[in-house]
mmCIF file of C-alpha atoms in Angstrom:
data_model
loop_
_atom_site.group_PDB
_atom_site.id
_atom_site.type_symbol
_atom_site.label_atom_id
_atom_site.label_comp_id
_atom_site.label_asym_id
_atom_site.label_seq_id
_atom_site.Cartn_x
_atom_site.Cartn_y
_atom_site.Cartn_z
ATOM 1 C CA GLN M 19 -8.223 70.352 18.452
ATOM 2 C CA LYS M 20 -7.976 67.817 21.270
ATOM 3 C CA GLU M 21 -10.900 65.428 21.623
ATOM 4 C CA VAL M 22 -11.446 66.327 25.283
ATOM 5 C CA GLU M 23 -10.294 69.651 26.687
ATOM 6 C CA GLN M 24 -9.944 70.855 30.245
ATOM 7 C CA ASN M 25 -8.316 73.833 31.854
ATOM 8 C CA SER M 26 -5.218 72.524 33.634
ATOM 9 C CA GLY M 27 -5.580 74.913 36.573
ATOM 10 C CA PRO M 28 -4.757 74.977 39.366
ATOM 11 C CA LEU M 29 -8.212 75.997 40.480
ATOM 12 C CA SER M 30 -8.034 77.260 44.056
ATOM 13 C CA VAL M 31 -11.153 77.522 46.195
ATOM 14 C CA PRO M 32 -11.597 78.135 49.928
ATOM 15 C CA GLU M 33 -12.883 75.340 52.139
ATOM 16 C CA GLY M 34 -16.691 75.209 52.082
ATOM 17 C CA ALA M 35 -17.017 76.883 48.673
ATOM 18 C CA ILE M 36 -18.359 75.378 45.436
ATOM 19 C CA ALA M 37 -15.708 74.178 42.985
ATOM 20 C CA SER M 38 -16.724 74.203 39.327
ATOM 21 C CA LEU M 39 -14.753 72.109 36.844
ATOM 22 C CA ASN M 40 -15.402 72.211 33.120
ATOM 23 C CA CYS M 41 -14.771 70.015 30.112
ATOM 24 C CA THR M 42 -15.551 70.270 26.393
ATOM 25 C CA TYR M 43 -15.477 67.457 23.836
ATOM 26 C CA SER M 44 -15.319 67.324 20.073
ATOM 27 C CA ASP M 45 -17.234 64.161 19.094
ATOM 28 C CA ARG M 46 -20.858 65.266 18.874
ATOM 29 C CA GLY M 47 -22.049 61.656 18.878
ATOM 30 C CA SER M 48 -20.493 60.827 22.252
ATOM 31 C CA GLN M 49 -22.945 59.136 24.586
ATOM 32 C CA SER M 50 -21.278 58.651 27.958
ATOM 33 C CA PHE M 51 -19.328 61.065 30.117
ATOM 34 C CA PHE M 52 -17.271 60.434 33.223
ATOM 35 C CA TRP M 53 -15.461 62.311 35.955
ATOM 36 C CA TYR M 54 -12.445 60.697 37.602
ATOM 37 C CA ARG M 55 -10.482 61.937 40.576
ATOM 38 C CA GLN M 56 -6.745 61.283 40.778
ATOM 39 C CA TYR M 57 -4.700 61.968 43.876
ATOM 40 C CA SER M 58 -0.994 62.589 43.384
ATOM 41 C CA GLY M 59 0.844 59.316 42.797
ATOM 42 C CA LYS M 60 -2.376 57.285 42.683
ATOM 43 C CA SER M 61 -4.572 55.838 39.955
ATOM 44 C CA PRO M 62 -7.769 57.506 38.695
ATOM 45 C CA GLU M 63 -11.011 56.578 40.443
ATOM 46 C CA LEU M 64 -14.508 57.111 39.077
ATOM 47 C CA ILE M 65 -16.659 59.602 40.973
ATOM 48 C CA MET M 66 -19.523 60.392 38.554
ATOM 49 C CA PHE M 67 -20.934 59.412 35.194
ATOM 50 C CA ILE M 68 -23.730 60.984 33.160
ATOM 51 C CA TYR M 69 -25.526 60.033 29.950
ATOM 52 C CA SER M 70 -28.443 62.436 29.591
ATOM 53 C CA ASN M 71 -28.663 66.187 29.259
ATOM 54 C CA GLY M 72 -29.202 67.948 32.555
ATOM 55 C CA ASP M 73 -27.907 67.430 36.047
ATOM 56 C CA LYS M 74 -27.045 64.337 38.046
ATOM 57 C CA GLU M 75 -26.395 64.620 41.752
ATOM 58 C CA ASP M 76 -24.505 62.270 44.070
ATOM 59 C CA GLY M 77 -23.834 63.604 47.529
ATOM 60 C CA ARG M 78 -21.706 66.742 47.274
ATOM 61 C CA PHE M 79 -21.067 66.136 43.563
ATOM 62 C CA THR M 80 -23.219 67.274 40.644
ATOM 63 C CA ALA M 81 -22.429 66.446 37.024
ATOM 64 C CA GLN M 82 -23.969 68.636 34.324
ATOM 65 C CA LEU M 83 -24.217 67.736 30.650
ATOM 66 C CA ASN M 84 -25.133 69.926 27.703
ATOM 67 C CA LYS M 85 -24.841 67.910 24.488
ATOM 68 C CA ALA M 86 -25.803 70.828 22.237
ATOM 69 C CA SER M 87 -22.840 72.810 23.539
ATOM 70 C CA GLN M 88 -20.646 69.676 23.924
ATOM 71 C CA TYR M 89 -19.942 70.630 27.492
ATOM 72 C CA VAL M 90 -19.699 68.660 30.735
ATOM 73 C CA SER M 91 -19.106 70.107 34.163
ATOM 74 C CA LEU M 92 -18.608 68.893 37.709
ATOM 75 C CA LEU M 93 -19.665 70.885 40.745
ATOM 76 C CA ILE M 94 -18.306 70.038 44.169
ATOM 77 C CA ARG M 95 -20.305 71.614 46.984
ATOM 78 C CA ASP M 96 -18.875 72.317 50.437
ATOM 79 C CA SER M 97 -15.342 71.673 49.151
ATOM 80 C CA GLN M 98 -12.968 70.034 51.611
ATOM 81 C CA PRO M 99 -9.154 69.966 51.658
ATOM 82 C CA SER M 100 -9.464 66.220 50.963
ATOM 83 C CA ASP M 101 -11.017 67.107 47.580
ATOM 84 C CA SER M 102 -7.663 68.530 46.485
ATOM 85 C CA ALA M 103 -6.713 66.365 43.521
ATOM 86 C CA THR M 104 -6.669 66.330 39.736
ATOM 87 C CA TYR M 105 -10.081 65.817 38.142
ATOM 88 C CA LEU M 106 -10.147 64.050 34.799
ATOM 89 C CA CYS M 107 -13.015 64.266 32.339
ATOM 90 C CA ALA M 108 -13.494 61.205 30.095
ATOM 91 C CA VAL M 109 -15.706 60.667 27.074
ATOM 92 C CA ASN M 110 -16.887 57.519 25.315
ATOM 93 C CA PRO M 111 -16.801 58.399 21.578
ATOM 94 C CA SER M 112 -19.734 57.187 19.519
ATOM 95 C CA GLY M 113 -19.583 53.604 18.343
ATOM 96 C CA THR M 114 -16.640 52.635 20.550
ATOM 97 C CA TYR M 115 -15.955 51.257 23.995
ATOM 98 C CA LYS M 116 -12.834 53.340 24.515
ATOM 99 C CA TYR M 117 -12.436 56.265 26.916
ATOM 100 C CA ILE M 118 -10.735 59.479 25.869
ATOM 101 C CA PHE M 119 -9.454 61.531 28.788
ATOM 102 C CA GLY M 120 -8.781 65.208 29.122
ATOM 103 C CA THR M 121 -5.474 66.283 30.658
ATOM 104 C CA GLY M 122 -7.207 67.087 33.941
ATOM 105 C CA THR M 123 -7.812 70.112 36.159
ATOM 106 C CA ARG M 124 -5.847 70.385 39.371
ATOM 107 C CA LEU M 125 -8.070 71.505 42.253
ATOM 108 C CA LYS M 126 -6.703 72.991 45.465
ATOM 109 C CA VAL M 127 -9.062 73.476 48.389
ATOM 110 C CA LEU M 128 -7.573 75.913 50.859
ATOM 111 C CA ALA M 129 -8.236 75.355 54.558
ATOM 112 C CA ASP X 291 -12.207 41.133 44.395
ATOM 113 C CA ALA X 292 -8.510 41.992 44.182
ATOM 114 C CA GLY X 293 -8.879 44.725 41.590
ATOM 115 C CA VAL X 294 -6.670 45.237 38.539
ATOM 116 C CA ILE X 295 -3.157 44.051 39.332
ATOM 117 C CA GLN X 296 -0.119 45.469 37.567
ATOM 118 C CA SER X 297 3.520 44.562 37.831
ATOM 119 C CA PRO X 298 6.125 45.778 38.353
ATOM 120 C CA ARG X 299 5.209 48.953 40.300
ATOM 121 C CA HIS X 300 8.474 50.598 39.292
ATOM 122 C CA GLU X 301 10.875 49.849 36.470
ATOM 123 C CA VAL X 302 14.155 51.587 35.775
ATOM 124 C CA THR X 303 15.988 50.577 32.635
ATOM 125 C CA GLU X 304 18.543 51.835 30.183
ATOM 126 C CA MET X 305 17.789 53.052 26.700
ATOM 127 C CA GLY X 306 17.679 50.203 24.214
ATOM 128 C CA GLN X 307 16.581 47.556 26.705
ATOM 129 C CA GLU X 308 13.379 45.565 26.442
ATOM 130 C CA VAL X 309 10.662 46.308 28.993
ATOM 131 C CA THR X 310 7.622 44.149 29.727
ATOM 132 C CA LEU X 311 4.688 45.416 31.752
ATOM 133 C CA ARG X 312 2.071 43.007 33.057
ATOM 134 C CA CYS X 313 -1.593 43.259 33.933
ATOM 135 C CA LYS X 314 -4.228 40.987 35.449
ATOM 136 C CA PRO X 315 -7.730 42.404 34.950
ATOM 137 C CA ILE X 316 -10.616 41.946 37.343
ATOM 138 C CA SER X 317 -12.129 38.506 36.919
ATOM 139 C CA GLY X 318 -15.106 38.551 34.562
ATOM 140 C CA HIS X 319 -14.195 41.836 32.895
ATOM 141 C CA ASP X 320 -14.470 41.736 29.100
ATOM 142 C CA TYR X 321 -12.448 44.820 28.219
ATOM 143 C CA LEU X 322 -8.833 45.657 29.019
ATOM 144 C CA PHE X 323 -7.141 48.971 28.345
ATOM 145 C CA TRP X 324 -3.530 50.177 28.405
ATOM 146 C CA TYR X 325 -2.975 53.894 29.046
ATOM 147 C CA ARG X 326 0.180 55.974 29.360
ATOM 148 C CA GLN X 327 0.206 59.094 31.556
ATOM 149 C CA THR X 328 2.655 61.982 31.337
ATOM 150 C CA MET X 329 2.444 65.521 32.651
ATOM 151 C CA MET X 330 2.388 66.970 29.155
ATOM 152 C CA GLN X 331 0.005 64.577 27.385
ATOM 153 C CA GLY X 332 -2.158 63.326 30.223
ATOM 154 C CA LEU X 333 -3.749 59.886 29.930
ATOM 155 C CA GLU X 334 -3.291 58.526 26.414
ATOM 156 C CA LEU X 335 -4.972 55.350 25.251
ATOM 157 C CA LEU X 336 -2.438 52.996 23.715
ATOM 158 C CA VAL X 337 -4.555 49.919 23.017
ATOM 159 C CA TYR X 338 -7.669 48.117 24.178
ATOM 160 C CA PHE X 339 -8.921 44.546 23.986
ATOM 161 C CA ASN X 340 -12.356 42.947 23.999
ATOM 162 C CA ASN X 341 -12.386 39.253 24.898
ATOM 163 C CA LYS X 342 -8.633 39.055 24.143
ATOM 164 C CA ALA X 343 -8.951 40.619 20.667
ATOM 165 C CA VAL X 344 -7.377 43.975 19.857
ATOM 166 C CA MET X 345 -10.131 46.517 19.194
ATOM 167 C CA ASP X 346 -8.053 49.646 18.683
ATOM 168 C CA ASP X 347 -4.290 50.100 18.799
ATOM 169 C CA SER X 348 -4.139 53.385 16.901
ATOM 170 C CA GLY X 349 -2.531 55.133 19.865
ATOM 171 C CA MET X 350 0.329 52.700 20.128
ATOM 172 C CA PRO X 351 3.697 53.308 18.381
ATOM 173 C CA LYS X 352 3.859 50.077 16.396
ATOM 174 C CA ASP X 353 7.581 50.153 15.698
ATOM 175 C CA ARG X 354 8.561 49.575 19.315
ATOM 176 C CA PHE X 355 5.416 48.725 21.288
ATOM 177 C CA SER X 356 3.457 45.488 21.264
ATOM 178 C CA ALA X 357 0.508 44.383 23.355
ATOM 179 C CA LYS X 358 -0.840 40.893 23.850
ATOM 180 C CA MET X 359 -3.634 39.228 25.747
ATOM 181 C CA PRO X 360 -3.028 35.472 25.569
ATOM 182 C CA ASN X 361 -5.889 34.681 27.954
ATOM 183 C CA ALA X 362 -8.723 36.453 29.730
ATOM 184 C CA SER X 363 -6.717 37.023 32.901
ATOM 185 C CA PHE X 364 -3.394 38.312 31.601
ATOM 186 C CA SER X 365 -2.029 40.999 29.313
ATOM 187 C CA THR X 366 1.438 42.331 28.526
ATOM 188 C CA LEU X 367 2.730 45.554 27.048
ATOM 189 C CA LYS X 368 6.232 45.257 25.655
ATOM 190 C CA ILE X 369 8.570 48.052 24.611
ATOM 191 C CA GLN X 370 11.605 47.107 22.534
ATOM 192 C CA PRO X 371 13.872 49.024 22.263
ATOM 193 C CA SER X 372 12.967 51.434 25.049
ATOM 194 C CA GLU X 373 13.745 55.158 24.744
ATOM 195 C CA PRO X 374 13.876 57.983 27.320
ATOM 196 C CA ARG X 375 10.656 59.451 25.891
ATOM 197 C CA ASP X 376 8.846 56.268 26.982
ATOM 198 C CA SER X 377 9.300 57.328 30.604
ATOM 199 C CA ALA X 378 5.787 57.616 32.031
ATOM 200 C CA VAL X 379 3.246 55.895 34.260
ATOM 201 C CA TYR X 380 1.533 53.049 32.449
ATOM 202 C CA PHE X 381 -1.943 52.127 33.650
ATOM 203 C CA CYS X 382 -3.953 49.052 32.898
ATOM 204 C CA ALA X 383 -7.736 49.232 33.336
ATOM 205 C CA SER X 384 -10.654 46.867 32.848
ATOM 206 C CA ARG X 385 -14.432 46.911 32.691
ATOM 207 C CA ARG X 386 -17.377 44.619 32.094
ATOM 208 C CA GLN X 387 -19.377 44.627 28.868
ATOM 209 C CA VAL X 388 -22.574 45.656 30.664
ATOM 210 C CA ASN X 389 -21.116 48.179 33.113
ATOM 211 C CA GLU X 390 -19.242 51.250 31.949
ATOM 212 C CA LYS X 391 -17.279 51.725 35.147
ATOM 213 C CA LEU X 392 -13.585 51.559 34.308
ATOM 214 C CA PHE X 393 -11.305 50.262 37.059
ATOM 215 C CA PHE X 394 -7.618 51.158 37.052
ATOM 216 C CA GLY X 395 -4.631 49.290 38.357
ATOM 217 C CA SER X 396 -2.000 51.009 40.499
ATOM 218 C CA GLY X 397 0.192 51.701 37.490
ATOM 219 C CA THR X 398 3.812 51.026 36.555
ATOM 220 C CA GLN X 399 6.232 53.938 36.842
ATOM 221 C CA LEU X 400 8.726 53.456 33.994
ATOM 222 C CA SER X 401 11.982 55.366 33.843
ATOM 223 C CA VAL X 402 14.227 54.912 30.805
ATOM 224 C CA LEU X 403 17.675 56.378 31.334
#
């Protein structure tokens, strides 16, 4: 079992819709969770992080964490074609400062 | 701040040759990471440093890869001898002790023929 798992996609949504991206992790003691966006040919950039169970909102983005189910999700409201990218979930395993990344979900927002 | 700086941006080499990738972290950052990205495996952590000391290199093939951080503002990742399966994008990233935001460099696209 991989430490961080994501559906590779592509996930296609129409412009203006809500895109829902999911991630599961195996280390139950993990404390910190991150969502990165990576455009083709570019480096990953951080868009959200979450530490506590529940929801965290930042503009059109909402991160959701459920530690009991070992599940993290990212919702993108009012999706735009410029949101088309690969979204990487990253986890900070317990007791370490390293980041384990999932393989990413490719999102396509159709105009 | 200039961000994480990596060089070269592209490297094409022949199998068996030595390759050296370079990274300058953001000034004041305590942690430096080397990742390798391929389509199949995604972003894999090779090694990370804290204040120049190796914290975890379990993801790095020790027979051909070596990583060093001789000072707080410079790190190298060396591959000797290189093989076609090493072809990938290599990212360097850094962060501060007190802030978990990880900043990535632009990456080095390595092609081993």
